[in-house]
mmCIF file of C-alpha atoms in Angstrom:
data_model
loop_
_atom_site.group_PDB
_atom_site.id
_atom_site.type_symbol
_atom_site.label_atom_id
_atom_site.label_comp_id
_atom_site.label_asym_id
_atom_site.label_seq_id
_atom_site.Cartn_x
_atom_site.Cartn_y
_atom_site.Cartn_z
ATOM 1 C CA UNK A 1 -47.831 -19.170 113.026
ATOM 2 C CA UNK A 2 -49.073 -17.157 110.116
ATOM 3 C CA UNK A 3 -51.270 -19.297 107.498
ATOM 4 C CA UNK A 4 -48.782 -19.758 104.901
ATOM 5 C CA UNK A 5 -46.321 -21.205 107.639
ATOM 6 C CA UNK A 6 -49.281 -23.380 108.877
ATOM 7 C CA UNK A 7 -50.231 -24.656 105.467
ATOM 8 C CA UNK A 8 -46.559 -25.450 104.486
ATOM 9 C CA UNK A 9 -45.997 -27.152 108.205
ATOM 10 C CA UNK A 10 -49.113 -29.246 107.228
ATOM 11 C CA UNK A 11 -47.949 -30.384 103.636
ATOM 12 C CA UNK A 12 -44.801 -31.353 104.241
ATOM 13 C CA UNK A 13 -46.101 -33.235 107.546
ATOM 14 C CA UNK A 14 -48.285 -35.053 105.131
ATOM 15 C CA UNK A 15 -45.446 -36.294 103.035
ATOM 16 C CA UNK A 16 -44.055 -38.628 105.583
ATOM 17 C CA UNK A 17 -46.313 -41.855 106.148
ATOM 18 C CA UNK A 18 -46.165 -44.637 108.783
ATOM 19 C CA UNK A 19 -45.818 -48.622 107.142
ATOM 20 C CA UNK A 20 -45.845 -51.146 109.723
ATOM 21 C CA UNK A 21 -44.884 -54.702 108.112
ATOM 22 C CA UNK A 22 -45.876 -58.174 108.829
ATOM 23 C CA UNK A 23 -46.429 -57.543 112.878
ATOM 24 C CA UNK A 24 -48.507 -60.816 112.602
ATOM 25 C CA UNK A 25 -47.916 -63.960 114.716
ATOM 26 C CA UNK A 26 -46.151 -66.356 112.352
ATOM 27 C CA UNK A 27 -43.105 -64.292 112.358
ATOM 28 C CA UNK A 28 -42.930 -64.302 115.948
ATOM 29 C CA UNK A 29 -43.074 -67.835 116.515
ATOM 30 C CA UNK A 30 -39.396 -67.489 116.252
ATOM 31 C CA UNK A 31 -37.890 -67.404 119.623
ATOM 32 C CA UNK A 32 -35.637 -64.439 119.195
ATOM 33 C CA UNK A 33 -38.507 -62.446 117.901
ATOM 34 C CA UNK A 34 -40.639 -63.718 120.362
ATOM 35 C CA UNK A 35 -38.271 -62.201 123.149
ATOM 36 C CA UNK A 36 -38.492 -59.280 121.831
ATOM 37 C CA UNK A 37 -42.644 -59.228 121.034
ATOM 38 C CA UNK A 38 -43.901 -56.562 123.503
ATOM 39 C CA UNK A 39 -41.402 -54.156 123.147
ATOM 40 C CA UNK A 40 -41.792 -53.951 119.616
ATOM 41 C CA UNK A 41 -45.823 -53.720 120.192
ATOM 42 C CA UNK A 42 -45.323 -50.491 122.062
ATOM 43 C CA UNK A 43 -42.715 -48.918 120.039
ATOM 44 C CA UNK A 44 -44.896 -49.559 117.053
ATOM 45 C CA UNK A 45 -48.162 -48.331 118.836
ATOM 46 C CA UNK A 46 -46.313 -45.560 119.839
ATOM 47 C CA UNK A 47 -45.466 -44.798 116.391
ATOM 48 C CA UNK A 48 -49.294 -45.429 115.399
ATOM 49 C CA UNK A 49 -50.202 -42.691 117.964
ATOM 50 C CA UNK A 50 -47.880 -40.250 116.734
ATOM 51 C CA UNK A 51 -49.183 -40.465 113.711
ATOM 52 C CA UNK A 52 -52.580 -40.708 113.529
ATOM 53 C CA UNK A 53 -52.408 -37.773 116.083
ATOM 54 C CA UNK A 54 -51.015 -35.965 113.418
ATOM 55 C CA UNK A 55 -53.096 -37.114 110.694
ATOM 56 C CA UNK A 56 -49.857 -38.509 108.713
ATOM 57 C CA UNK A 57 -50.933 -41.866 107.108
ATOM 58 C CA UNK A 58 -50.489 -45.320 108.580
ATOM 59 C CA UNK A 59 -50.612 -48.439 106.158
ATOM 60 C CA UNK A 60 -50.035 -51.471 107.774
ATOM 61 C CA UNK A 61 -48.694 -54.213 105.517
ATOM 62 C CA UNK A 62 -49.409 -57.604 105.771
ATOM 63 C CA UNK A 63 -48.154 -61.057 104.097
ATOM 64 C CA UNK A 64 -50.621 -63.624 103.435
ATOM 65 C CA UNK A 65 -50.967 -66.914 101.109
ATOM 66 C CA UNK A 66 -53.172 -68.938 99.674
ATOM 67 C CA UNK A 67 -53.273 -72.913 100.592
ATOM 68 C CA UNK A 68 -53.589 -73.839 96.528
ATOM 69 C CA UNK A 69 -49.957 -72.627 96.209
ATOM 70 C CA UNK A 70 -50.857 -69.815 93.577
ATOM 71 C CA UNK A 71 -48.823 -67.363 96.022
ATOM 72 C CA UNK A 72 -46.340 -69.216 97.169
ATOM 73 C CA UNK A 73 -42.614 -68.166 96.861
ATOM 74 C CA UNK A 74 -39.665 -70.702 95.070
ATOM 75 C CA UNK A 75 -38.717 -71.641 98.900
ATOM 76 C CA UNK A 76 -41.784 -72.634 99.805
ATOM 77 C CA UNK A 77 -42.210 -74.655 96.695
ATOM 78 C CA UNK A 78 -38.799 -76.259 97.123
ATOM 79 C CA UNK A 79 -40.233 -77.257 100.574
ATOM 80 C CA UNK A 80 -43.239 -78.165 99.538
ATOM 81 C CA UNK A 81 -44.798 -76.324 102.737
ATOM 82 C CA UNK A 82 -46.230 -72.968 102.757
ATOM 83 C CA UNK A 83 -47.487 -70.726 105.915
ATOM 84 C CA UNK A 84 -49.268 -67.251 106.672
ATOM 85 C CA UNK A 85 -52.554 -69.006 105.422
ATOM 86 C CA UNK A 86 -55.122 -66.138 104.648
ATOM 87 C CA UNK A 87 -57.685 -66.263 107.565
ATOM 88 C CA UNK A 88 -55.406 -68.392 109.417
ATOM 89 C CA UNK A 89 -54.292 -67.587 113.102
ATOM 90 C CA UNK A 90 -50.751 -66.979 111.591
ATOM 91 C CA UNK A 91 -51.677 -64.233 109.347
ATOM 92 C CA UNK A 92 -53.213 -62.525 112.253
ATOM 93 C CA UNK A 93 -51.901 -59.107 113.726
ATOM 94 C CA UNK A 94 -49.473 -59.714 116.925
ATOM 95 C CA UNK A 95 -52.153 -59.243 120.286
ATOM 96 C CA UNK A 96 -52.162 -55.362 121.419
ATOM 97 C CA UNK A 97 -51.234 -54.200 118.179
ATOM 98 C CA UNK A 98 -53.325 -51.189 117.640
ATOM 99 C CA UNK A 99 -54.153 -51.363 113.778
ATOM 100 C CA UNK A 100 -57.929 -51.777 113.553
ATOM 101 C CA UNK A 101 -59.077 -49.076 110.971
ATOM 102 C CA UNK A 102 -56.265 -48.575 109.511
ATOM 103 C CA UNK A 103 -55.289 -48.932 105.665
ATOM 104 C CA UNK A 104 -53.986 -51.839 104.483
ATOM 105 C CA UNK A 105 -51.316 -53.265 101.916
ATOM 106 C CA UNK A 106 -51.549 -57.271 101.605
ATOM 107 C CA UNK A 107 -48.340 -59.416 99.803
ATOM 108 C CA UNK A 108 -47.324 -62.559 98.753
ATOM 109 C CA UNK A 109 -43.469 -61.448 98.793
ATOM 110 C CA UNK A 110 -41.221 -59.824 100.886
ATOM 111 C CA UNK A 111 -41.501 -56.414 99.838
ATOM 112 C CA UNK A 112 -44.670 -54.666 99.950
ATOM 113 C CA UNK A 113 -43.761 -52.941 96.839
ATOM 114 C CA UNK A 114 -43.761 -55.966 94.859
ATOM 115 C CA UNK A 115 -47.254 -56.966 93.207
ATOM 116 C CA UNK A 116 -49.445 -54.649 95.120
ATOM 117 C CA UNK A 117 -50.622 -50.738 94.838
ATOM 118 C CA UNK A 118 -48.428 -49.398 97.651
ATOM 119 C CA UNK A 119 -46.856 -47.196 95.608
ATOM 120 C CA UNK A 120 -49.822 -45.753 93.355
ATOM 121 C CA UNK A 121 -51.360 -45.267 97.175
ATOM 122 C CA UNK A 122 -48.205 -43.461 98.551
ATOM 123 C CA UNK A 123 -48.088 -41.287 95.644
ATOM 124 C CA UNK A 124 -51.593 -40.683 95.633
ATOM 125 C CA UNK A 125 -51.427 -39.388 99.398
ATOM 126 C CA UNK A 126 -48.803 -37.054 98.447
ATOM 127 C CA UNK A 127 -46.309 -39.004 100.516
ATOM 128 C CA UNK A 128 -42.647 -38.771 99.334
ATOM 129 C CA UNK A 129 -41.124 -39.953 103.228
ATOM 130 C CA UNK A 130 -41.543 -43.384 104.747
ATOM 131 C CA UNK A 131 -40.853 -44.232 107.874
ATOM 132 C CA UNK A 132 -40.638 -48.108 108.412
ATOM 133 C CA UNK A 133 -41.509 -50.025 111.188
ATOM 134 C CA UNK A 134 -42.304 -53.952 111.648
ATOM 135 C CA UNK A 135 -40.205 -57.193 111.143
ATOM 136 C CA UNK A 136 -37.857 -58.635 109.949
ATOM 137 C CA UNK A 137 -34.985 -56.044 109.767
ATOM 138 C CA UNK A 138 -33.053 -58.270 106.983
ATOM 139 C CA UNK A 139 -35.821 -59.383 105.365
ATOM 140 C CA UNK A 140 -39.256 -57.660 104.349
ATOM 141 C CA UNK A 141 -38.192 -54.289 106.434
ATOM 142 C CA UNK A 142 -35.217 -54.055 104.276
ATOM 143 C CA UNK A 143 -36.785 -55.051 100.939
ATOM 144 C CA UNK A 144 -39.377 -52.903 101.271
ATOM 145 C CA UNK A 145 -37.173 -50.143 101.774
ATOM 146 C CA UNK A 146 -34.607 -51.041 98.849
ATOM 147 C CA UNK A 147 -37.731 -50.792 96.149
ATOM 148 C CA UNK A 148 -39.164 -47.378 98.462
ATOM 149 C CA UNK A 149 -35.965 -46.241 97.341
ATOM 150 C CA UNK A 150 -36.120 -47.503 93.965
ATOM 151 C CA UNK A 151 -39.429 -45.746 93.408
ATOM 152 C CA UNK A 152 -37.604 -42.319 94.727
ATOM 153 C CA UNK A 153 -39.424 -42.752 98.029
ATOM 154 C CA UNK A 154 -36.674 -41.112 100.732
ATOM 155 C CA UNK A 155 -36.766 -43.765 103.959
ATOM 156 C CA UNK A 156 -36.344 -43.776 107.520
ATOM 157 C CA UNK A 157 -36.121 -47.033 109.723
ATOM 158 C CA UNK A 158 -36.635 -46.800 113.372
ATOM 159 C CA UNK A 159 -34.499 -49.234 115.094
ATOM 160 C CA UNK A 160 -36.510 -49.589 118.489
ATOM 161 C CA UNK A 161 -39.311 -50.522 116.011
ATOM 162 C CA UNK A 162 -37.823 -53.047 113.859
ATOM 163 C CA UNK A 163 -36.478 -56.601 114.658
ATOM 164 C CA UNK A 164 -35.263 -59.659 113.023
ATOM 165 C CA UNK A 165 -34.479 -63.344 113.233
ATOM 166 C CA UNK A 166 -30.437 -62.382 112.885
ATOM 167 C CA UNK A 167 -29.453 -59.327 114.410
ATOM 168 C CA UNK A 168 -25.765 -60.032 112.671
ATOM 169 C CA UNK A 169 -27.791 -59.912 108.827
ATOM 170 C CA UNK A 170 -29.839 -57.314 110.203
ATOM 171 C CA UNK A 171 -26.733 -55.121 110.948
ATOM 172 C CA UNK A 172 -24.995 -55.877 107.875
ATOM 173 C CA UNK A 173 -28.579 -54.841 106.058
ATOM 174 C CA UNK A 174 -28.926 -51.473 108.298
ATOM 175 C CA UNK A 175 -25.048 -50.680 107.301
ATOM 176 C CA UNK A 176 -25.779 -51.045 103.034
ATOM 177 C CA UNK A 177 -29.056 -49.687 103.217
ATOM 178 C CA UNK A 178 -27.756 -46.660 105.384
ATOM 179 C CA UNK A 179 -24.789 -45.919 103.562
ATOM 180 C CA UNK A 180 -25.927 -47.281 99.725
ATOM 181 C CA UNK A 181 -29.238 -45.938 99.972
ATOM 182 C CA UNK A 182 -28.760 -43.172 102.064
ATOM 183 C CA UNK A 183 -31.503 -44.049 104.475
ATOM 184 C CA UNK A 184 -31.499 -43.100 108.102
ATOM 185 C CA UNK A 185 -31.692 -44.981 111.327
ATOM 186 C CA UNK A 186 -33.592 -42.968 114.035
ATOM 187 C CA UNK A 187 -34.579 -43.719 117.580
ATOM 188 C CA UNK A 188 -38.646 -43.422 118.464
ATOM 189 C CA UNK A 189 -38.611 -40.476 119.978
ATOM 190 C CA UNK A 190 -36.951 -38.598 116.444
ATOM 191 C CA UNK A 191 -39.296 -40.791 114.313
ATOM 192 C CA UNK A 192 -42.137 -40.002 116.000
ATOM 193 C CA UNK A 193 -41.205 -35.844 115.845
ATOM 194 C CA UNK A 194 -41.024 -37.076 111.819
ATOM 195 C CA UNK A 195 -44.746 -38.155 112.148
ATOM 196 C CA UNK A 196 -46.395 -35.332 114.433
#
């Protein structure tokens, strides 16, 4: 490959970036997540590989709260019970996940756009591609990629990579988000060509 070719092959390859969300061990203490815990280990490590083989950036996003309620969302408040205590056992990563090292992005809310630096970091990496990985499909998957998209951040989800609590929201999510927002649904072996 002549150098030009080689340089171009490189920039664009750094434009797409790996977020993993909230693969932490309060969200799978829901059963149907639970089921569905090591496959979605490996598909994300896989993903991880890919990438940092690459040298495409990972951030790994993360939701954690405070016990004096400061973070805590209207639902929790109307329950009076919050979770995903910061240093707790909840908030930490799922066992095998391979994300020591790597960058990352912590929130209060289900998007990891909201109150945090994600983007300012994305832009300041040169990224302009994410490709989205972690749970839950419906919720902080797709709100993270509804404000990616609002922040003219193109999105891929990879749907051996992604679960949920409802797969029947988490269709109905894919479909809007797909068609609305023009955002693709790849297998692993296509996302992870997207990262290396």
């Amino acid at each position: 490959m002549p150098p030009s070719d080689a340089s171009s092959a490189a920039t664009t390859r750094n434009r797409t970036a790996l977020l993993v969300i909230d693969m932490q061990n309060a969200f799978f203490e829901d059963e149907l997540l639970a089921r569905s815990r090591s496959a979605l280990v490996t598909a994300c490590n896989s993903l991880i590989d890919a990438a940092v083989r690459s040298g495409a950036p990972v951030l790994v996003a993360r939701t954690e709260h405070l016990r004096n309620r400061s973070s805590w969302t209207l639902s929790m408040l109307d329950d009076d019970q919050g979770f995903i205590f910061r240093g707790s056992q909840q908030a930490d990563p799922v066992p095998g996940l391979r994300v020591d090292g790597l960058e990352t992005v912590t929130k209060t809310r289900d998007s990891a756009f909201f109150g945090t630096d994600l983007a300012e970091r994305l832009r300041s990496l040169g990224v302009e591609h994410l490709v989205l990985a972690g749970v839950s499909t419906h919720n902080c998957v797709a709100h993270t990629g509804a404000d990616a998209f609002a922040g003219n951040f193109r999105v891929t989800y990879v749907r051996d990579a992604i679960g949920s609590t409802n797969e029947q929201y988490a269709e109905a999510m894919l479909e809007i988000l797909s068609v609305e927002y023009r955002q693709a649904i790849v297998g692993l072996a296509e996302a992870g060509a997207m990262l290396s």
